[in-house]
Tab-separated table of C-alpha atoms in Angstrom:
chain	number	residue	atom	x	y	z
S	1	UNK	CA	10.311	-7.769	-35.790
S	2	UNK	CA	8.560	-4.472	-34.997
S	3	UNK	CA	10.099	-2.060	-32.882
S	4	UNK	CA	7.625	0.783	-32.340
S	5	UNK	CA	5.683	2.758	-29.999
S	6	UNK	CA	5.122	0.645	-27.055
S	7	UNK	CA	1.396	-0.201	-25.913
S	8	UNK	CA	0.442	-2.016	-22.516
S	9	UNK	CA	-2.721	-4.070	-22.523
S	10	UNK	CA	-3.100	-5.193	-19.089
S	11	UNK	CA	-6.201	-8.155	-18.628
S	12	UNK	CA	-7.838	-7.149	-15.062
S	13	UNK	CA	-11.462	-8.757	-15.914
S	14	UNK	CA	-11.368	-10.894	-13.712
S	15	UNK	CA	-13.884	-10.914	-10.681
S	16	UNK	CA	-11.991	-13.170	-8.189
S	17	UNK	CA	-15.012	-15.608	-7.047
S	18	UNK	CA	-12.712	-17.853	-5.667
S	19	UNK	CA	-11.876	-15.156	-2.756
S	20	UNK	CA	-15.643	-15.010	-2.668
S	21	UNK	CA	-15.707	-11.007	-2.522
S	22	UNK	CA	-17.816	-8.222	-4.063
S	23	UNK	CA	-14.615	-6.611	-4.799
S	24	UNK	CA	-12.881	-6.741	-8.015
S	25	UNK	CA	-10.202	-8.382	-7.939
S	26	UNK	CA	-6.977	-6.138	-9.190
S	27	UNK	CA	-8.565	-4.167	-6.611
S	28	UNK	CA	-7.688	-6.458	-3.829
S	29	UNK	CA	-4.469	-5.159	-1.862
S	30	UNK	CA	-1.078	-6.170	-1.903
S	31	UNK	CA	1.225	-3.574	0.666
S	32	UNK	CA	-1.199	-1.428	1.091
S	33	UNK	CA	-1.977	-0.957	-2.998
S	34	UNK	CA	-4.264	-2.386	-5.275
S	35	UNK	CA	-2.540	-5.112	-7.476
S	36	UNK	CA	-3.393	-1.973	-10.132
S	37	UNK	CA	-1.849	-0.438	-9.685
S	38	UNK	CA	1.562	-2.468	-8.562
S	39	UNK	CA	0.906	-2.619	-12.329
S	40	UNK	CA	0.739	0.736	-13.755
S	41	UNK	CA	3.864	1.706	-11.846
S	42	UNK	CA	5.942	-0.425	-13.792
S	43	UNK	CA	4.699	-0.188	-16.516
S	44	UNK	CA	4.522	3.713	-16.399
S	45	UNK	CA	8.376	3.573	-16.057
S	46	UNK	CA	8.581	2.643	-19.897
S	47	UNK	CA	6.542	5.738	-20.679
S	48	UNK	CA	4.024	3.977	-23.084
S	49	UNK	CA	2.144	5.561	-25.494
S	50	UNK	CA	-0.867	3.790	-24.510
S	51	UNK	CA	-1.909	1.305	-21.360
S	52	UNK	CA	-5.390	-0.473	-22.543
S	53	UNK	CA	-6.886	-1.760	-19.316
S	54	UNK	CA	-9.496	-4.268	-19.784
S	55	UNK	CA	-12.604	-4.841	-17.521
S	56	UNK	CA	-15.645	-6.852	-16.787
S	57	UNK	CA	-17.940	-7.451	-13.668
S	58	UNK	CA	-17.309	-4.845	-11.518
S	59	UNK	CA	-15.496	-2.982	-14.025
S	60	UNK	CA	-17.476	0.706	-13.121
S	61	UNK	CA	-16.110	-0.254	-9.587
S	62	UNK	CA	-12.302	-0.186	-11.060
S	63	UNK	CA	-12.777	2.624	-13.046
S	64	UNK	CA	-13.905	5.200	-9.864
S	65	UNK	CA	-10.831	4.345	-8.285
S	66	UNK	CA	-8.522	4.996	-10.575
S	67	UNK	CA	-10.376	7.922	-12.036
S	68	UNK	CA	-7.949	10.355	-14.099
S	69	UNK	CA	-5.657	8.215	-14.136
S	70	UNK	CA	-2.663	9.304	-17.330
S	71	UNK	CA	-2.628	7.560	-20.418
S	72	UNK	CA	-5.414	4.701	-19.432
S	73	UNK	CA	-7.859	3.438	-21.993
S	74	UNK	CA	-10.797	1.215	-20.574
S	75	UNK	CA	-12.072	-1.034	-22.374
S	76	UNK	CA	-15.091	-3.571	-21.225
S	77	UNK	CA	-14.640	-7.302	-21.570
S	78	UNK	CA	-18.790	-7.340	-21.784
S	79	UNK	CA	-17.808	-11.468	-22.276
S	80	UNK	CA	-15.626	-13.584	-20.295
S	81	UNK	CA	-14.390	-15.858	-23.033
S	82	UNK	CA	-11.141	-16.309	-22.345
S	83	UNK	CA	-7.768	-13.739	-22.015
S	84	UNK	CA	-7.312	-14.260	-26.172
S	85	UNK	CA	-11.130	-12.947	-26.609
S	86	UNK	CA	-10.004	-9.990	-23.851
S	87	UNK	CA	-7.065	-8.888	-26.453
S	88	UNK	CA	-9.476	-8.770	-29.123
S	89	UNK	CA	-11.246	-6.448	-27.585
S	90	UNK	CA	-8.205	-3.547	-27.180
S	91	UNK	CA	-7.054	-5.089	-30.632
S	92	UNK	CA	-9.120	-2.417	-32.742
S	93	UNK	CA	-7.122	0.960	-30.210
S	94	UNK	CA	-3.683	-0.642	-30.621
S	95	UNK	CA	-2.029	1.535	-33.501
S	96	UNK	CA	-0.575	-1.181	-36.111
S	97	UNK	CA	3.205	-0.497	-35.456
S	98	UNK	CA	3.072	-0.922	-31.828
S	99	UNK	CA	5.212	-3.213	-29.928
S	100	UNK	CA	2.772	-4.838	-27.520
S	101	UNK	CA	3.341	-5.788	-24.087
S	102	UNK	CA	0.610	-8.505	-22.671
S	103	UNK	CA	0.008	-7.957	-18.550
S	104	UNK	CA	-2.097	-9.523	-16.671
S	105	UNK	CA	-4.359	-8.142	-13.601
S	106	UNK	CA	-3.773	-10.689	-11.038
S	107	UNK	CA	0.283	-11.175	-11.614
S	108	UNK	CA	1.177	-7.701	-10.455
S	109	UNK	CA	4.673	-7.977	-8.659
S	110	UNK	CA	6.242	-8.808	-12.466
S	111	UNK	CA	10.066	-6.072	-11.605
S	112	UNK	CA	9.628	-2.821	-14.608
S	113	UNK	CA	13.556	-4.180	-15.369
S	114	UNK	CA	11.863	-7.514	-16.247
S	115	UNK	CA	8.881	-6.033	-18.962
S	116	UNK	CA	11.416	-3.234	-20.321
S	117	UNK	CA	14.316	-6.919	-21.287
S	118	UNK	CA	11.274	-8.631	-22.272
S	119	UNK	CA	10.029	-5.770	-24.855
S	120	UNK	CA	13.919	-5.176	-25.550
S	121	UNK	CA	14.128	-9.065	-26.934
S	122	UNK	CA	14.539	-8.950	-31.017
S	123	UNK	CA	11.562	-11.115	-31.430
S	124	UNK	CA	8.004	-10.633	-33.419
S	125	UNK	CA	6.423	-12.729	-30.031
S	126	UNK	CA	8.521	-13.255	-26.779
S	127	UNK	CA	6.548	-15.454	-23.942
S	128	UNK	CA	8.231	-14.365	-20.128
S	129	UNK	CA	8.952	-17.885	-18.514
S	130	UNK	CA	10.425	-18.750	-15.367
S	131	UNK	CA	12.172	-21.653	-13.926
S	132	UNK	CA	9.999	-23.862	-11.396
S	133	UNK	CA	11.592	-26.696	-9.559
S	134	UNK	CA	7.362	-28.440	-9.670
S	135	UNK	CA	5.920	-27.090	-12.410
S	136	UNK	CA	2.812	-29.315	-12.094
S	137	UNK	CA	-0.485	-27.597	-13.568
S	138	UNK	CA	1.302	-24.839	-15.767
S	139	UNK	CA	1.840	-24.372	-19.185
S	140	UNK	CA	5.191	-25.681	-20.264
S	141	UNK	CA	7.544	-24.188	-23.097
S	142	UNK	CA	8.528	-26.113	-25.904
S	143	UNK	CA	10.950	-25.403	-27.908
S	144	UNK	CA	12.919	-26.357	-31.456
S	145	UNK	CA	16.468	-24.109	-30.018
S	146	UNK	CA	15.809	-21.008	-29.508
S	147	UNK	CA	12.173	-20.499	-31.469
S	148	UNK	CA	9.356	-21.600	-28.709
S	149	UNK	CA	6.856	-23.916	-31.035
S	150	UNK	CA	4.121	-23.780	-28.301
S	151	UNK	CA	2.552	-23.963	-25.180
S	152	UNK	CA	1.445	-27.160	-23.998
S	153	UNK	CA	-1.239	-27.284	-20.753
S	154	UNK	CA	0.022	-29.585	-18.061
S	155	UNK	CA	-3.586	-31.953	-18.434
S	156	UNK	CA	-2.407	-31.979	-22.349
S	157	UNK	CA	0.883	-32.434	-22.143
S	158	UNK	CA	3.240	-35.868	-22.707
S	159	UNK	CA	5.511	-37.512	-19.779
S	160	UNK	CA	8.438	-35.948	-21.983
S	161	UNK	CA	6.496	-32.264	-21.998
S	162	UNK	CA	5.808	-32.359	-18.177
S	163	UNK	CA	9.647	-33.200	-17.134
S	164	UNK	CA	10.193	-29.625	-18.560
S	165	UNK	CA	10.735	-27.011	-16.111
S	166	UNK	CA	9.971	-23.548	-17.946
S	167	UNK	CA	6.723	-22.949	-17.680
S	168	UNK	CA	4.911	-20.184	-19.330
S	169	UNK	CA	3.304	-16.944	-17.594
S	170	UNK	CA	0.532	-15.598	-19.471
S	171	UNK	CA	2.766	-12.640	-20.033
S	172	UNK	CA	4.173	-12.017	-23.711
S	173	UNK	CA	5.223	-8.670	-26.095
S	174	UNK	CA	3.884	-8.939	-29.350
S	175	UNK	CA	4.288	-6.722	-32.694
S	176	UNK	CA	1.458	-5.242	-33.159
S	177	UNK	CA	1.048	-6.605	-36.989
S	178	UNK	CA	1.437	-10.054	-36.235
S	179	UNK	CA	-0.811	-9.721	-32.812
S	180	UNK	CA	-4.057	-8.689	-35.034
S	181	UNK	CA	-3.080	-11.388	-37.568
S	182	UNK	CA	-2.733	-14.503	-34.677
S	183	UNK	CA	-5.682	-13.277	-32.875
S	184	UNK	CA	-7.772	-14.001	-36.200
S	185	UNK	CA	-6.871	-16.954	-36.155
S	186	UNK	CA	-7.977	-18.181	-32.778
S	187	UNK	CA	-10.611	-20.247	-31.605
S	188	UNK	CA	-12.592	-21.719	-29.041
S	189	UNK	CA	-12.477	-25.536	-29.589
S	190	UNK	CA	-10.862	-26.586	-26.598
S	191	UNK	CA	-11.596	-27.912	-23.208
S	192	UNK	CA	-12.468	-24.584	-21.818
S	193	UNK	CA	-13.993	-23.420	-24.715
S	194	UNK	CA	-12.394	-20.021	-24.755
S	195	UNK	CA	-10.098	-17.862	-26.967
S	196	UNK	CA	-7.021	-18.724	-25.176
S	197	UNK	CA	-3.777	-16.138	-26.096
S	198	UNK	CA	-1.583	-19.050	-25.512
S	199	UNK	CA	-2.787	-20.451	-28.836
S	200	UNK	CA	-1.120	-17.390	-30.453
S	201	UNK	CA	2.621	-19.141	-30.418
S	202	UNK	CA	1.434	-21.968	-32.164
S	203	UNK	CA	-0.155	-19.664	-35.365
S	204	UNK	CA	2.519	-17.410	-35.076
S	205	UNK	CA	5.003	-20.177	-35.568
S	206	UNK	CA	2.191	-21.153	-38.471
S	207	UNK	CA	3.232	-17.911	-40.191
S	208	UNK	CA	7.061	-18.107	-39.427
S	209	UNK	CA	7.371	-15.326	-37.325
S	210	UNK	CA	10.158	-15.341	-34.446
S	211	UNK	CA	9.196	-16.989	-31.196
S	212	UNK	CA	11.152	-16.813	-28.464
S	213	UNK	CA	10.894	-16.793	-24.106
S	214	UNK	CA	12.900	-14.264	-21.649
S	215	UNK	CA	13.399	-16.076	-18.134
S	216	UNK	CA	12.272	-13.974	-15.239
S	217	UNK	CA	14.686	-14.152	-12.164
S	218	UNK	CA	12.570	-15.168	-9.844
S	219	UNK	CA	9.192	-17.194	-9.808
S	220	UNK	CA	7.300	-14.584	-7.311
S	221	UNK	CA	7.574	-11.463	-10.566
S	222	UNK	CA	4.665	-13.734	-12.165
S	223	UNK	CA	2.773	-15.586	-9.529
S	224	UNK	CA	-0.645	-15.241	-9.709
S	225	UNK	CA	-3.120	-14.495	-7.358
S	226	UNK	CA	-6.903	-16.797	-6.847
S	227	UNK	CA	-7.210	-16.968	-3.258
S	228	UNK	CA	-6.562	-14.959	-0.049
S	229	UNK	CA	-4.302	-18.029	0.301
S	230	UNK	CA	-2.350	-16.695	-2.486
S	231	UNK	CA	-2.778	-13.372	-1.861
S	232	UNK	CA	-1.287	-13.799	1.637
S	233	UNK	CA	1.612	-15.873	0.888
S	234	UNK	CA	2.674	-13.154	-1.573
S	235	UNK	CA	1.773	-10.060	1.021
S	236	UNK	CA	4.577	-12.159	3.001
S	237	UNK	CA	7.334	-12.627	-0.246
S	238	UNK	CA	6.978	-8.925	-1.228
S	239	UNK	CA	7.283	-7.965	2.391
S	240	UNK	CA	10.880	-10.215	3.190
S	241	UNK	CA	11.609	-8.494	-0.398
S	242	UNK	CA	11.407	-4.993	0.897
S	243	UNK	CA	13.015	-5.677	4.354
S	244	UNK	CA	16.009	-7.220	3.236
S	245	UNK	CA	15.970	-3.845	0.536
S	246	UNK	CA	15.827	-1.630	3.583
S	247	UNK	CA	18.644	-4.187	5.557
S	248	UNK	CA	20.823	-4.194	2.790
S	249	UNK	CA	20.746	-0.198	3.158
S	250	UNK	CA	21.455	0.022	7.281
S	251	UNK	CA	18.032	-0.221	8.390
S	252	UNK	CA	18.157	-2.496	11.096
S	253	UNK	CA	14.616	-4.108	11.392
S	254	UNK	CA	14.134	-6.421	14.437
S	255	UNK	CA	12.556	-9.907	13.288
S	256	UNK	CA	11.914	-8.922	8.904
S	257	UNK	CA	9.100	-11.414	9.604
S	258	UNK	CA	6.999	-8.927	11.506
S	259	UNK	CA	7.313	-6.110	9.558
S	260	UNK	CA	5.531	-4.533	6.622
S	261	UNK	CA	6.080	-1.260	4.610
S	262	UNK	CA	2.780	-0.241	2.952
S	263	UNK	CA	4.692	2.331	0.964
S	264	UNK	CA	7.875	4.302	0.762
S	265	UNK	CA	9.881	4.697	3.230
S	266	UNK	CA	13.514	6.701	3.467
S	267	UNK	CA	15.300	6.121	6.369
S	268	UNK	CA	18.633	7.853	7.695
S	269	UNK	CA	21.754	5.632	9.316
S	270	UNK	CA	21.153	4.015	12.908
S	271	UNK	CA	17.422	3.985	12.082
S	272	UNK	CA	16.462	0.498	14.310
S	273	UNK	CA	12.517	-0.765	13.555
S	274	UNK	CA	11.346	-3.539	16.361
S	275	UNK	CA	8.188	-6.002	15.865
S	276	UNK	CA	4.971	-5.586	14.124
S	277	UNK	CA	5.638	-1.753	13.167
S	278	UNK	CA	3.319	-0.929	9.746
S	279	UNK	CA	4.314	1.844	7.676
S	280	UNK	CA	2.196	3.608	5.279
S	281	UNK	CA	2.073	6.293	2.812
S	282	UNK	CA	5.736	7.994	2.312
S	283	UNK	CA	7.376	7.731	5.324
S	284	UNK	CA	10.423	9.792	6.661
S	285	UNK	CA	12.618	8.808	9.220
S	286	UNK	CA	16.243	10.626	9.449
S	287	UNK	CA	19.060	9.096	11.310
S	288	UNK	CA	18.892	7.237	14.786
S	289	UNK	CA	15.296	7.072	15.106
S	290	UNK	CA	13.956	4.473	17.467
S	291	UNK	CA	10.647	2.536	16.148
S	292	UNK	CA	9.287	0.312	18.844
S	293	UNK	CA	6.571	-2.314	18.577
S	294	UNK	CA	3.194	-2.548	17.382
S	295	UNK	CA	3.743	1.175	15.889
S	296	UNK	CA	2.145	2.290	12.883
S	297	UNK	CA	3.223	5.318	10.754
S	298	UNK	CA	1.452	6.705	7.685
S	299	UNK	CA	2.418	10.096	5.734
S	300	UNK	CA	4.759	10.968	8.428
S	301	UNK	CA	8.573	12.800	9.233
S	302	UNK	CA	10.167	12.337	11.883
S	303	UNK	CA	13.288	13.959	12.738
S	304	UNK	CA	16.794	12.620	14.103
S	305	UNK	CA	17.170	11.155	17.192
S	306	UNK	CA	13.546	10.684	18.264
S	307	UNK	CA	11.744	7.532	19.189
S	308	UNK	CA	8.251	6.130	19.255
S	309	UNK	CA	7.505	4.334	21.509
S	310	UNK	CA	5.564	0.613	21.719
S	311	UNK	CA	1.749	0.586	20.289
S	312	UNK	CA	2.195	4.216	19.280
S	313	UNK	CA	0.074	6.003	16.077
S	314	UNK	CA	1.734	8.561	14.551
S	315	UNK	CA	-0.451	9.770	11.278
S	316	UNK	CA	0.309	12.483	8.452
S	317	UNK	CA	2.207	14.228	11.267
S	318	UNK	CA	5.757	16.093	11.819
S	319	UNK	CA	8.306	15.247	14.605
S	320	UNK	CA	10.958	17.212	15.859
S	321	UNK	CA	14.985	16.026	16.352
S	322	UNK	CA	15.009	14.120	19.863
S	323	UNK	CA	11.385	13.808	20.428
S	324	UNK	CA	9.967	11.133	22.476
S	325	UNK	CA	6.607	9.813	21.777
S	326	UNK	CA	4.791	7.062	23.489
S	327	UNK	CA	4.018	4.266	24.195
S	328	UNK	CA	0.358	4.194	23.630
S	329	UNK	CA	0.663	7.682	22.414
S	330	UNK	CA	-1.301	9.163	18.978
S	331	UNK	CA	-0.338	11.717	16.270
S	332	UNK	CA	-2.818	12.416	14.391
S	333	UNK	CA	-3.407	14.544	11.421
S	334	UNK	CA	-1.876	18.278	11.750
S	335	UNK	CA	0.404	17.426	14.138
S	336	UNK	CA	3.878	18.701	14.718
S	337	UNK	CA	6.327	18.283	17.214
S	338	UNK	CA	9.419	20.948	17.916
S	339	UNK	CA	12.579	19.329	19.171
S	340	UNK	CA	13.061	17.761	22.232
S	341	UNK	CA	9.287	16.972	22.753
S	342	UNK	CA	7.609	14.151	24.920
S	343	UNK	CA	4.612	13.012	23.979
S	344	UNK	CA	3.627	9.910	26.310
S	345	UNK	CA	1.244	7.261	27.461
S	346	UNK	CA	-2.450	7.809	26.303
S	347	UNK	CA	-1.419	11.520	24.465
S	348	UNK	CA	-3.574	12.529	21.595
S	349	UNK	CA	-2.541	15.245	19.591
S	350	UNK	CA	-4.394	17.042	16.886
S	351	UNK	CA	-3.586	19.615	14.242
S	352	UNK	CA	-1.650	21.288	16.881
S	353	UNK	CA	1.613	22.833	17.412
S	354	UNK	CA	4.092	21.968	20.307
S	355	UNK	CA	6.707	24.013	21.357
S	356	UNK	CA	10.299	23.228	21.800
S	357	UNK	CA	11.240	21.085	25.571
S	358	UNK	CA	7.327	21.100	26.174
S	359	UNK	CA	5.871	17.668	27.485
S	360	UNK	CA	2.647	16.338	27.440
S	361	UNK	CA	3.563	12.792	29.402
S	362	UNK	CA	0.209	11.060	30.950
S	363	UNK	CA	-2.856	10.886	29.630
S	364	UNK	CA	-3.854	14.073	27.139
S	365	UNK	CA	-5.960	15.528	24.640
S	366	UNK	CA	-4.558	18.836	22.438
S	367	UNK	CA	-7.101	19.767	19.920
S	368	UNK	CA	-6.226	22.231	17.507
S	369	UNK	CA	-3.906	23.888	20.020
S	370	UNK	CA	-0.464	25.931	19.989
S	371	UNK	CA	1.840	25.286	22.164
S	372	UNK	CA	4.786	27.172	23.047
S	373	UNK	CA	8.490	26.230	24.210
S	374	UNK	CA	9.114	24.912	27.854
S	375	UNK	CA	5.157	23.822	28.902
S	376	UNK	CA	4.132	21.295	30.921
S	377	UNK	CA	0.516	20.236	30.346
S	378	UNK	CA	-0.228	17.803	33.666
S	379	UNK	CA	-2.276	14.021	33.483
S	380	UNK	CA	-5.532	14.795	32.369
S	381	UNK	CA	-5.492	18.563	30.735
S	382	UNK	CA	-7.828	18.547	27.527
S	383	UNK	CA	-8.021	21.173	25.854
S	384	UNK	CA	-11.965	21.816	24.718
S	385	UNK	CA	-12.089	22.587	21.322
S	386	UNK	CA	-15.499	21.798	19.768
S	387	UNK	CA	-19.249	23.439	20.544
S	388	UNK	CA	-20.758	20.626	18.923
S	389	UNK	CA	-20.742	22.448	15.173
S	390	UNK	CA	-17.521	24.396	15.380
S	391	UNK	CA	-13.704	23.995	16.094
S	392	UNK	CA	-11.779	26.207	18.494
S	393	UNK	CA	-8.138	26.726	18.863
S	394	UNK	CA	-6.036	26.846	22.550
S	395	UNK	CA	-3.105	29.325	22.649
S	396	UNK	CA	-0.315	28.498	25.422
S	397	UNK	CA	2.527	30.866	25.812
S	398	UNK	CA	6.379	29.563	26.711
S	399	UNK	CA	6.912	28.337	30.278
S	400	UNK	CA	3.759	28.011	31.276
S	401	UNK	CA	2.825	25.225	33.649
S	402	UNK	CA	-0.844	23.334	32.809
S	403	UNK	CA	-2.062	21.249	36.375
S	404	UNK	CA	-3.461	18.006	36.239
S	405	UNK	CA	-6.838	17.210	35.277
S	406	UNK	CA	-7.836	20.924	33.708
S	407	UNK	CA	-10.298	21.669	31.149
S	408	UNK	CA	-9.208	24.383	28.828
S	409	UNK	CA	-12.232	25.719	26.685
S	410	UNK	CA	-11.306	27.346	23.830
S	411	UNK	CA	-11.424	29.604	22.696
S	412	UNK	CA	-8.766	30.430	24.942
S	413	UNK	CA	-4.759	31.855	25.844
S	414	UNK	CA	-3.077	31.154	28.665
S	415	UNK	CA	-0.376	33.682	29.162
S	416	UNK	CA	4.053	32.803	28.917
S	417	UNK	CA	4.757	31.531	32.920
S	418	UNK	CA	1.147	31.312	33.764
S	419	UNK	CA	0.261	28.318	36.455
S	420	UNK	CA	-2.986	26.281	35.418
S	421	UNK	CA	-4.284	24.865	39.315
S	422	UNK	CA	-4.786	21.111	38.681
S	423	UNK	CA	-8.267	20.143	38.256
S	424	UNK	CA	-9.573	23.694	36.712
S	425	UNK	CA	-11.821	24.305	34.748
S	426	UNK	CA	-10.487	27.795	32.495
S	427	UNK	CA	-13.022	29.751	30.077
S	428	UNK	CA	-11.297	32.834	29.966
S	429	UNK	CA	-7.871	34.202	28.652
S	430	UNK	CA	-5.393	34.220	31.414
S	431	UNK	CA	-2.801	36.597	31.430
S	432	UNK	CA	1.094	35.911	31.806
S	433	UNK	CA	3.010	35.199	34.996
S	434	UNK	CA	-0.328	34.302	37.020
S	435	UNK	CA	-2.074	31.543	38.529
S	436	UNK	CA	-5.614	31.013	37.348
S	437	UNK	CA	-7.327	28.554	39.924
S	438	UNK	CA	-11.402	27.358	38.063
S	439	UNK	CA	-12.920	24.801	40.574
S	440	UNK	CA	-16.108	24.973	42.086
S	441	UNK	CA	-15.722	25.696	45.776
S	442	UNK	CA	-15.024	22.641	47.957
S	443	UNK	CA	-17.563	21.590	51.060
S	444	UNK	CA	-18.035	18.913	53.612
S	445	UNK	CA	-21.684	17.664	54.061
S	446	UNK	CA	-21.848	15.751	57.041
S	447	UNK	CA	-24.958	12.902	58.357
S	448	UNK	CA	-24.963	12.689	54.228
S	449	UNK	CA	-26.643	9.577	53.519
S	450	UNK	CA	-25.803	7.159	49.908
S	451	UNK	CA	-28.828	6.796	47.972
S	452	UNK	CA	-29.493	2.505	48.428
S	453	UNK	CA	-31.775	0.493	46.254
S	454	UNK	CA	-36.019	0.026	46.557
S	455	UNK	CA	-36.275	-3.251	48.169
């Protein structure tokens, strides 16, 4: 048996015709990542010498999405003539002494530990199989002792063979020399008129090669995706598995059926996550963080003791210790909250630093703003940071009080300890420890008549 450098072939030429999508099948997303991304991440843990990705219709889009992916050799399958034909396109690029791992682009959840054991199984050809309670529709593994003699498709199987519960997944580990020899023996004399990779099992037996299986632990690892119904079922299964892992690490997820992790979550002790929470990208939650229902968090760091209340969105932001955010708040990219900051309902913060103990509890927009410590921002306050072409900054000193319904027209600075009267429009810098009022003078006009509609 040959055990040379590892090369990987990923069959990614499927178009997903049953999805009726103009997107290549391997670009459909599962847990926020393309199907192909899952497979590349899995095989990269094995440090292969080459990864051959066989693409077909829509292949340019796949290449563009993974532009610059290290170690990938893109191979085109111009005609879709079967799985064996797909591997034939990659064969000239494979070293003769390699160990070849063949994966299916639409079966994205195979575990690194599974494929590692598959590759290390001592046989010339190793088929990844799985035990199914209901194997209907799948190719059956036919054995003579430990030796696999053939894979029989369901329609061609006898009643005795249909009783076999061990089925073929399409994933294989093969010695390169044997693979090239057996590919040359394939023909398309079958109902599909295709060159089928599974036929190499029978050819390997004719050449005296050892053919065995490695049985996957869980059918979800080898479940393929051909429809959005299947994709959604795989999504929910993966999400429940991820939720179980987090709960076993001590994260209190209120309902794992209503939790979505679309990236990586690092959580401290005493973390609670309510229903319908979506985690995207790289997210870190400190100790005793509480995440309310219907919250979306993406690429953010939330420090210990903070609470993100219902229906809030936190994206590319940093939240300090013991902060309170929401409900219905939005932290946009560049928002940095120091410790003990309160951001309340319908408050939006973008590219702003807010000092310790400061508050904006209601209906405010803070953009391109630096706010000191213990500042109070009243309801209806906005920083007017955009002049139609450029963005400008607002600076608010420690201890300032911004009255409700104020407009701070940037660039502008509010000095420490100053107060801005409610309803003011501030267009010039305000020095420290003063009251600034910028309002039109109120008038009452007697005998004024409201406009009426013309008849």
